[in-house]
Amino acid sequence: MNEQKDILAIAEPPEAQALPLVNRQERLAAWLQFPRRVVLLLIAYGLVLASIAAIRAPISAAVAPSQKVSSDWSMSWRTHKPVADMINDYLPNTLLLLGTALLLAFLLALIAILIAALVHKLEEWAGPLGSILKGLGRLWIFGQATTPVAVLAMFLVIVFVAQLRLVSIETILRPGSGLADRLSHLSLPTLALALLPALLTAQAVAREVTLPRKQGGWRLVMAGLLKTLGMLFSQVGALLSGLLIVESMFAWPGVGRLLVTALSGRDYPVLFGILAAFAGLVLIGRLLSEFFRWLERLMLLASPPIQLEPRPWRRAARIIWIVLALLLLLAPLAYAVAGVATDPSLALRINDGQSYKPPSPEHPWGTDTIGRDVQARVLRGALGTLEITALIAVIVLLPSLLGGALTGFLASRRTLLTESLADLLLLPADVLLFVPLVVGAITIRMVMLLSGKVSWVMVALTIAIVLLPRMTRVYQTLWMAAPERRKWLVRGIAGVSALFAAIMFAGYGALIMLGYLGFDVPPAVAPSDPVALGSMLLEAQTALRVRPEMVTVSGVAIWVAAFAFYTAADALVGFFNSKEALVRLNE
């Protein structure tokens, strides 16, 4: 009898013999995931607060002697009011806007997930026709949700205020004191904030719930709800960046608007006080995200996805989608080529008495507030913005690729030791993720200003610093989601290409937001200098009532590139088993 057992043990494949041990290790790592992440997040949060405190000394040494300001960082240098009181006065309004944006994003994501699940069933039934309908739906949704928040907010004002007249301009600019008035005022800024998080969340969850599994039913539904909540709360930092835009544009009395005012007046105590407050909000969001992701992992631990070979028509549909996405990249390329062919002096030439002129043979897109040619400015602005975005991508690509591959390799082992080691290596990234992307870029830029003039290269480096931890996590997630079949080829070609497109999308959006807030390099003073599209969008907003088409032409130029970059990233991420990497773009 014992001899028969030995024979069976020898005949059993080595993988089958090691499987129980691997399952025990993965189960242990899963159960301890949330406690481990809590400890590391609290450590990272402490390092953020320590870093904020450490930066105060050199800033005081550089600023205080020339501006004769107090060394007391608890008081505003401009208003001489306690910083804590100023933040507490504005924080409830920001929390109301943040909460309604998360709620709307949750509802929109649930609707999109249900539609995606139905479309998936339709695709199974209708075959190629279902894939065509699915692709058209993606293009329609991407075209709206991937628009940078500054452009999207302006387009919403043009559509709902100027054209449909569903919302009055008084409601937009003068929020009332009552709850009903505030909720009415919140409609457009909330929609502008919620669309992108809803899209990213819906894509990640829809891919998860439509994968074939050994077990489905209520577990899969609960896991989908938990993943939806986890994905949304992980994007609190990005929502706080967007708050700077919508609170300024819609005159909402929140912390984001207070931060813009403090930045304009170089009120560093208020700036760093808000940084600490934002870090606390991000901590709450990330803890909730980790909790829901932990529950989701435990829910699906016994039901891993089944790797099935896609049907031929699905493979063909994927190739067609990638070709279409790559063709869309020709649109921003065309803007760049047109910018090269445009005389730079036309974008800078001031024509007295020619302000706000309508389109004409001499000025096909009209003129701006001081008579400059709008077409030349948009084309040169597109060229300059794309050049800086490409520089950002070149800076970020290699380090994020190496860091993501290393930590992805460790985390994909699914053991407590390797996952803990990957988290430790990503601790610096966790620290930087506590500062919202745009807020961090502006802060670094202001610190750079203390040492001299900021150039376009320094602006690119600033955005690259805050993008690096996010892009590292993007590639880590892609590494872990690679299919077993041809995984090294997918990681190498599709993964690197997807990472580059993702950097272009995120860096481009950050640059537009910086320009709109007025914290990029000022417009060109020499013919060889680029003109920033974000700054032009801010200029166009001042003429919104007189020449709304100025917003349209600059907004479309911005939208075209953002739409193309995201569509390319989505098509390439389609080679992987998960679309969670796209959510990492918006952390």
Tab-separated table of C-alpha atoms in Angstrom, residues 113 160 227 415 458 465-466 524 533 544:
chain	number	residue	atom	x	y	z
A	113	ILE	CA	-20.766	48.528	-16.187
A	160	PHE	CA	-26.007	74.028	-20.935
A	227	LYS	CA	-13.923	46.879	-7.031
A	415	THR	CA	3.396	35.592	-1.666
A	458	MET	CA	12.039	72.705	-15.928
A	465	ILE	CA	8.518	64.064	-11.150
A	466	VAL	CA	4.869	63.897	-10.126
A	524	ALA	CA	6.008	83.482	-25.821
A	533	LEU	CA	-2.612	75.735	-25.223
A	544	LEU	CA	-16.541	83.497	-23.590
